[in-house]
Each structure stands twice: as structure tokens, then as C-alpha cells.
Short mmCIF file of C-alpha atoms in Angstrom, two decimals:
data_model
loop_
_atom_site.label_atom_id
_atom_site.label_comp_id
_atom_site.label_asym_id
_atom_site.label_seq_id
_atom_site.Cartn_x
_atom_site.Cartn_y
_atom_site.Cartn_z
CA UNK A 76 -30.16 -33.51 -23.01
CA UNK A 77 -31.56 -30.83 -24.88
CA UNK A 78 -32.23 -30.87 -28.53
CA UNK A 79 -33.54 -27.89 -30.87
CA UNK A 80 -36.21 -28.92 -32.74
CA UNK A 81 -35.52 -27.03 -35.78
CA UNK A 82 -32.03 -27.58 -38.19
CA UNK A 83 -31.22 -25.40 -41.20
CA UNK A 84 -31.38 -27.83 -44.04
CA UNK A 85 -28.74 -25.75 -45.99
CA UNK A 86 -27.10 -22.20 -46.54
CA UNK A 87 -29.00 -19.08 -45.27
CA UNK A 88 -29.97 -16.82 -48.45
CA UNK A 89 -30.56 -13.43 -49.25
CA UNK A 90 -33.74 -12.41 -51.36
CA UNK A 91 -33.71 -13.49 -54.28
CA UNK A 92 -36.12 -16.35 -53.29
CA UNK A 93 -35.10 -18.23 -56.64
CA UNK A 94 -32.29 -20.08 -55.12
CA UNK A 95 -34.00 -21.36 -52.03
CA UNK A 96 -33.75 -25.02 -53.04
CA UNK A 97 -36.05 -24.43 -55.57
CA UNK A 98 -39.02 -23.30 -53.44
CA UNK A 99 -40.44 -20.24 -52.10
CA UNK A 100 -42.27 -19.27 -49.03
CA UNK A 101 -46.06 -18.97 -49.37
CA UNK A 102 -47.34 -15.67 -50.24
CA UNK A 103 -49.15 -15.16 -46.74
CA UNK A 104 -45.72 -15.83 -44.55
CA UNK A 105 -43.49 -13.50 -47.12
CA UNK A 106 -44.08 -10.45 -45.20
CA UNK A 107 -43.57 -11.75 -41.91
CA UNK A 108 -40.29 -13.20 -43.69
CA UNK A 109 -39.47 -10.02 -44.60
CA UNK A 110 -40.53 -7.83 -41.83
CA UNK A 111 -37.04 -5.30 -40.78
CA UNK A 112 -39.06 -4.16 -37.79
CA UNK A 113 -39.74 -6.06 -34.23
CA UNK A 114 -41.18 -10.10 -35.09
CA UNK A 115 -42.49 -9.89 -31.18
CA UNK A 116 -44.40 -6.35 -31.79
CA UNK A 117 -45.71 -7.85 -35.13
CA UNK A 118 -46.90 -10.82 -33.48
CA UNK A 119 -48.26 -9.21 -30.06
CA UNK A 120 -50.10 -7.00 -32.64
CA UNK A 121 -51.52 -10.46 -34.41
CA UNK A 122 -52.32 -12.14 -31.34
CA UNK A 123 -54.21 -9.31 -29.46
CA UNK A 124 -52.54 -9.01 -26.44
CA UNK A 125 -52.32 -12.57 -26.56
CA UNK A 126 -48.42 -12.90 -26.09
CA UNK A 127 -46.19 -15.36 -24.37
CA UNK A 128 -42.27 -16.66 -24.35
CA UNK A 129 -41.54 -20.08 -23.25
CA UNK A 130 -38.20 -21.11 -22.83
CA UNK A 131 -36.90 -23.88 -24.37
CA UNK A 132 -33.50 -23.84 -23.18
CA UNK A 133 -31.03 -21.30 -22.07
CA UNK A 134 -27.46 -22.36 -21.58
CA UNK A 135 -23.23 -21.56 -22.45
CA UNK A 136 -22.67 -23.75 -25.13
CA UNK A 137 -21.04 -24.01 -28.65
CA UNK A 138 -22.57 -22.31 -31.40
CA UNK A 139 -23.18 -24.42 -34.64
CA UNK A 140 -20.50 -23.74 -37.35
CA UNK A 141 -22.37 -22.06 -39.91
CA UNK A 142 -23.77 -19.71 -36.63
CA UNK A 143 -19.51 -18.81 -35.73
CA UNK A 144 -18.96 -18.25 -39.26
CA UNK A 145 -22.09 -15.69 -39.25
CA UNK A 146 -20.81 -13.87 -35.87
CA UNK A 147 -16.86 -14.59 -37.13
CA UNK A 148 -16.37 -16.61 -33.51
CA UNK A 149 -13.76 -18.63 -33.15
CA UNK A 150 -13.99 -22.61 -33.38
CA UNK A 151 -14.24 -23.62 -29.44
CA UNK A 152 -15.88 -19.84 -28.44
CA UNK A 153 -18.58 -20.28 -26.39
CA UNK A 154 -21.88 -18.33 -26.03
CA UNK A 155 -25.45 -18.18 -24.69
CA UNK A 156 -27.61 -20.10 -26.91
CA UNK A 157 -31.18 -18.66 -26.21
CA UNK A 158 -34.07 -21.28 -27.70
CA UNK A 159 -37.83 -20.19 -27.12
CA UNK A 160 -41.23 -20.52 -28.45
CA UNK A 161 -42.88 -17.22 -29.22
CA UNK A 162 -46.63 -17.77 -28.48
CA UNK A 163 -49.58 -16.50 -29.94
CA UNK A 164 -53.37 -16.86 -28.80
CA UNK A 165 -52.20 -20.30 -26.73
CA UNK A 166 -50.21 -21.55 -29.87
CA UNK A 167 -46.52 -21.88 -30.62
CA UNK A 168 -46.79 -19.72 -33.67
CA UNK A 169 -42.26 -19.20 -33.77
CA UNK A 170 -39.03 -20.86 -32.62
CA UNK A 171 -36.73 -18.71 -32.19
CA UNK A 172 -32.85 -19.49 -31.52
CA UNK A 173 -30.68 -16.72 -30.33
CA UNK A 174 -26.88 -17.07 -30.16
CA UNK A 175 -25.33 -14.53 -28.06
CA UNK A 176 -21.49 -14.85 -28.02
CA UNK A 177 -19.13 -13.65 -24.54
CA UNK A 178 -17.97 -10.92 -25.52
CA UNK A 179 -21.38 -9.24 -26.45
CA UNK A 180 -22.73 -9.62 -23.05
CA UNK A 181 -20.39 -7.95 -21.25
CA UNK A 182 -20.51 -4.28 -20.10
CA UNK A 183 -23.52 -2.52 -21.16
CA UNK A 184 -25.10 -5.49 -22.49
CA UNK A 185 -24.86 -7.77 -19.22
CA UNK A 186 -28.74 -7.51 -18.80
CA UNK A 187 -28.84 -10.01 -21.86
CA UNK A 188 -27.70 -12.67 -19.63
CA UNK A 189 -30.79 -12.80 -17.45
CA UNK A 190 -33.21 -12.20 -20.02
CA UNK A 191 -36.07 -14.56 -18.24
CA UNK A 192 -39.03 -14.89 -20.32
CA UNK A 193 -38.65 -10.89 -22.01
CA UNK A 194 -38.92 -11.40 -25.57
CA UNK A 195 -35.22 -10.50 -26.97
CA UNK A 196 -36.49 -8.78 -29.73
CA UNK A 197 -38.28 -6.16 -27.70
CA UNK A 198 -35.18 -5.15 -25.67
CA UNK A 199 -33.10 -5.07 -29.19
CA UNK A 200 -35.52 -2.77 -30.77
CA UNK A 201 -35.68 -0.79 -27.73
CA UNK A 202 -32.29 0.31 -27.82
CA UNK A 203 -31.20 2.99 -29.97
CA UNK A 204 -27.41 1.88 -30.64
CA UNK A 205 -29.18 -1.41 -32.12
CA UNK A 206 -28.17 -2.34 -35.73
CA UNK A 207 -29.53 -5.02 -37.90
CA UNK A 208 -27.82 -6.91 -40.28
CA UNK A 209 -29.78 -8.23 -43.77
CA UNK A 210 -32.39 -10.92 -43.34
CA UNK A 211 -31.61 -14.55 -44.60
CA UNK A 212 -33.94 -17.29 -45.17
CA UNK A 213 -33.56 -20.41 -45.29
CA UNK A 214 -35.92 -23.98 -45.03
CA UNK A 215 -35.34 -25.79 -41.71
CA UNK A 216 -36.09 -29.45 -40.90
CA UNK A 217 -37.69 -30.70 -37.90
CA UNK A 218 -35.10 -32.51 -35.29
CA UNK A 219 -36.35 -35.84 -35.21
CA UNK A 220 -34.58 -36.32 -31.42
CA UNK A 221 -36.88 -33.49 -30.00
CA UNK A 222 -40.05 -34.45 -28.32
CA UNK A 223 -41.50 -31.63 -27.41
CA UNK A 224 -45.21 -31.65 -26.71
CA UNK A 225 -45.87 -28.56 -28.57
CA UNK A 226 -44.61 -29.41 -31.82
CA UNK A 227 -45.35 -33.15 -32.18
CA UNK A 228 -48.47 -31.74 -34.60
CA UNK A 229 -45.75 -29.61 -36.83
CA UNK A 230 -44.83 -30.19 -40.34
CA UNK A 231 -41.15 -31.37 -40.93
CA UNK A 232 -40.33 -28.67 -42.83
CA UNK A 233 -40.97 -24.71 -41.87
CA UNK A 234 -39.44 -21.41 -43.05
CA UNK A 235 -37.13 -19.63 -41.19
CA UNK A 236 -35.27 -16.57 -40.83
CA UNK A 237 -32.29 -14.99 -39.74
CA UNK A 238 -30.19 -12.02 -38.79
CA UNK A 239 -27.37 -10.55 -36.94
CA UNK A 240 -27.84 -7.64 -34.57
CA UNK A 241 -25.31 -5.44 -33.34
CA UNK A 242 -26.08 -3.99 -29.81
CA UNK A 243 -23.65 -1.00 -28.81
CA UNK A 244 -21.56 -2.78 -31.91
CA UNK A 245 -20.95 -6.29 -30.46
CA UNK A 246 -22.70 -8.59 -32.40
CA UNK A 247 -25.50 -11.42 -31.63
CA UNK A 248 -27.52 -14.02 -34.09
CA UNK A 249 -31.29 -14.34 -34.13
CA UNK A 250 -33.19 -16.80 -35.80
CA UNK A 251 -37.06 -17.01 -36.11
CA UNK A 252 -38.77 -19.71 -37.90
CA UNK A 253 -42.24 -20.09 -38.42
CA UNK A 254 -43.98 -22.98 -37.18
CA UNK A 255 -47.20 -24.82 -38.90
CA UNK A 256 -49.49 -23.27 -36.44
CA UNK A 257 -48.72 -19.47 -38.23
CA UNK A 258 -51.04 -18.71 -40.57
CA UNK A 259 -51.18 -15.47 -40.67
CA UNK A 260 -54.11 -13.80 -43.00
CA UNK A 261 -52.41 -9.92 -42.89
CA UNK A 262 -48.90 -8.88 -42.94
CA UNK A 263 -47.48 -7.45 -40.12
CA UNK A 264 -48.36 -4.12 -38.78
CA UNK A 265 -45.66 -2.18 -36.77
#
């Protein structure tokens, strides 16, 4: 059985920073935090050319109930749960978790369903019906039941992000959070 290696450790929060259990993200991972435009331009950008997706797991499955809340699903809906590592320069630098509910991948959208290992983010910011929601942060603990290879040399805690998209106005949930590994010296340029 598959298990995500990253948990939110509490509510998602818009900026202000203040009320993000009493922490904030260090100043060199703000911007990237913040970034409205494409994470996997930014970070193909940062890495050179030096790009790759692995995928963790991609499956139908229950969202988590703070995730239905966010996309207003109902309790027992079911949707495409989309976990990857976004790769820089041979490193996991982001996990990302995508939550794509039924009735967003049908019609137009039924590409999403086969995305392989195309970045999401690319395809969303490709499209020019695509709207984005406000970005959330929020600290995220490491799942103690995942052994992954790649992130046995993490830290327990990392910063995350989120935000909902809404592709020809059906909605989906991305979340990007920033692994150890990330540390970038420049903010992102896109």
C-alpha cells in the first residue's frame, strides 16, 4: 500500500505568515512560496534543463477531508489523486499531490487522466480557460509509514503550498511542498 510521505500538520493559511503556527518560511523559499506563475517553469528554469517527474502514485481514491472541503466534494466522491516528485539536477527538490475530482476530468479535460510523467502544472498554465485560486501555506510533517528511498535524508518538517485551479471552470487541488534538498539561492524567474 501506498503512503504519501508528506501530511499537513494543520489548516492551510493565507499570507499573513504570522499565524503559521508561529513560524515562517525562510526568506530564500518565500518566493518560490509565493510564486502565482508555473512551479515546473520556475524550477526547469533553476535546474537548467535539468527536469524530471517521477510518479509516486496515481490512482481513484478518496480525497482527504480538508482536500473535499477545499474542492466542496462530497464525503464518499472519489477522484484521481496524482502524487509525484518534481526533480531538479538528479534531486527530489518538490512533492507534489494533485487531487483531481470526476467530474473535472470529463469532456474537455479527459487528457488529465493519462497525464504520464507531463508535469501538471505545464498543461494548466498552458491553457487559457485556466484559473487559479489564492495560494495557502501550510507546514507538513513527514509520513513516518513511507519509505521511500528518496526522502529517507529529508527533514520531518517542510513547507508546503497549495491551490485550487479551475480548468474550463471545473475545479482541481494542487499541492507543492518543498523538500530539504531545495535550496534555492534566487527567486524564481518566469
Amino acid at each position: 500500500m501506498f503512503h504519501s510521505p508528506y501530511t499537513a500538520t494543520g489548516d492551510w493559511h493565507p499570507q499573513p505568515l504570522e499565524s503559521l503556527h508561529g513560524h515562517t518560511p525562510p526568506g530564500n523559499l518565500l518566493p518560490w512560496l509565493l510564486h502565482p506563475g508555473s512551479l515546473t517553469a520556475a524550477l526547469k528554469h533553476l535546474s537548467d534543463g535539468e527536469f524530471s517527474v517521477k510518479i509516486l502514485h496515481q490512482g481513484w481514491q478518496q480525497p482527504h477531508p480538508e482536500e473535499r472541503r477545499a474542492l466542496n466534494l462530497r464525503e464518499r466522491s472519489q477522484a484521481v489523486i496524482r502524487e509525484v516528485l518534481l526533480c531538479g539536477k538528479g534531486q527530489p527538490w518538490v512533492y507534489a499531490r494533485s487531487v483531481l475530482p470526476e467530474r473535472t476530468l470529463g469532456g474537455k479535460s479527459r487528457y488529465l487522466r493519462t497525464l504520464d510523467n507531463r508535469p501538471l502544472g505545464e498543461l494548466l498554465f498552458s491553457q487559457p480557460d485556466t484559473r487559479r485560486g489564492p495560494i495557502v501555506l501550510n507546514r507538513l510533517e513527514r509520513n513516518p509509514r513511507c519509505q521511500l528511498a528518496e526522502l529517507v535524508d529529508m527533514t520531518p518538517r517542510a513547507w508546503g503550498r497549495r491551490s485550487t485551479f479551475w480548468l474550463h471552470d471545473k475545479p482541481l487541488l494542487v499541492a507543492e511542498t518543498f523538500l530539504s534538498s531545495f535550496n534555492p539561492q534566487s527567486p524564481p524567474m518566469t
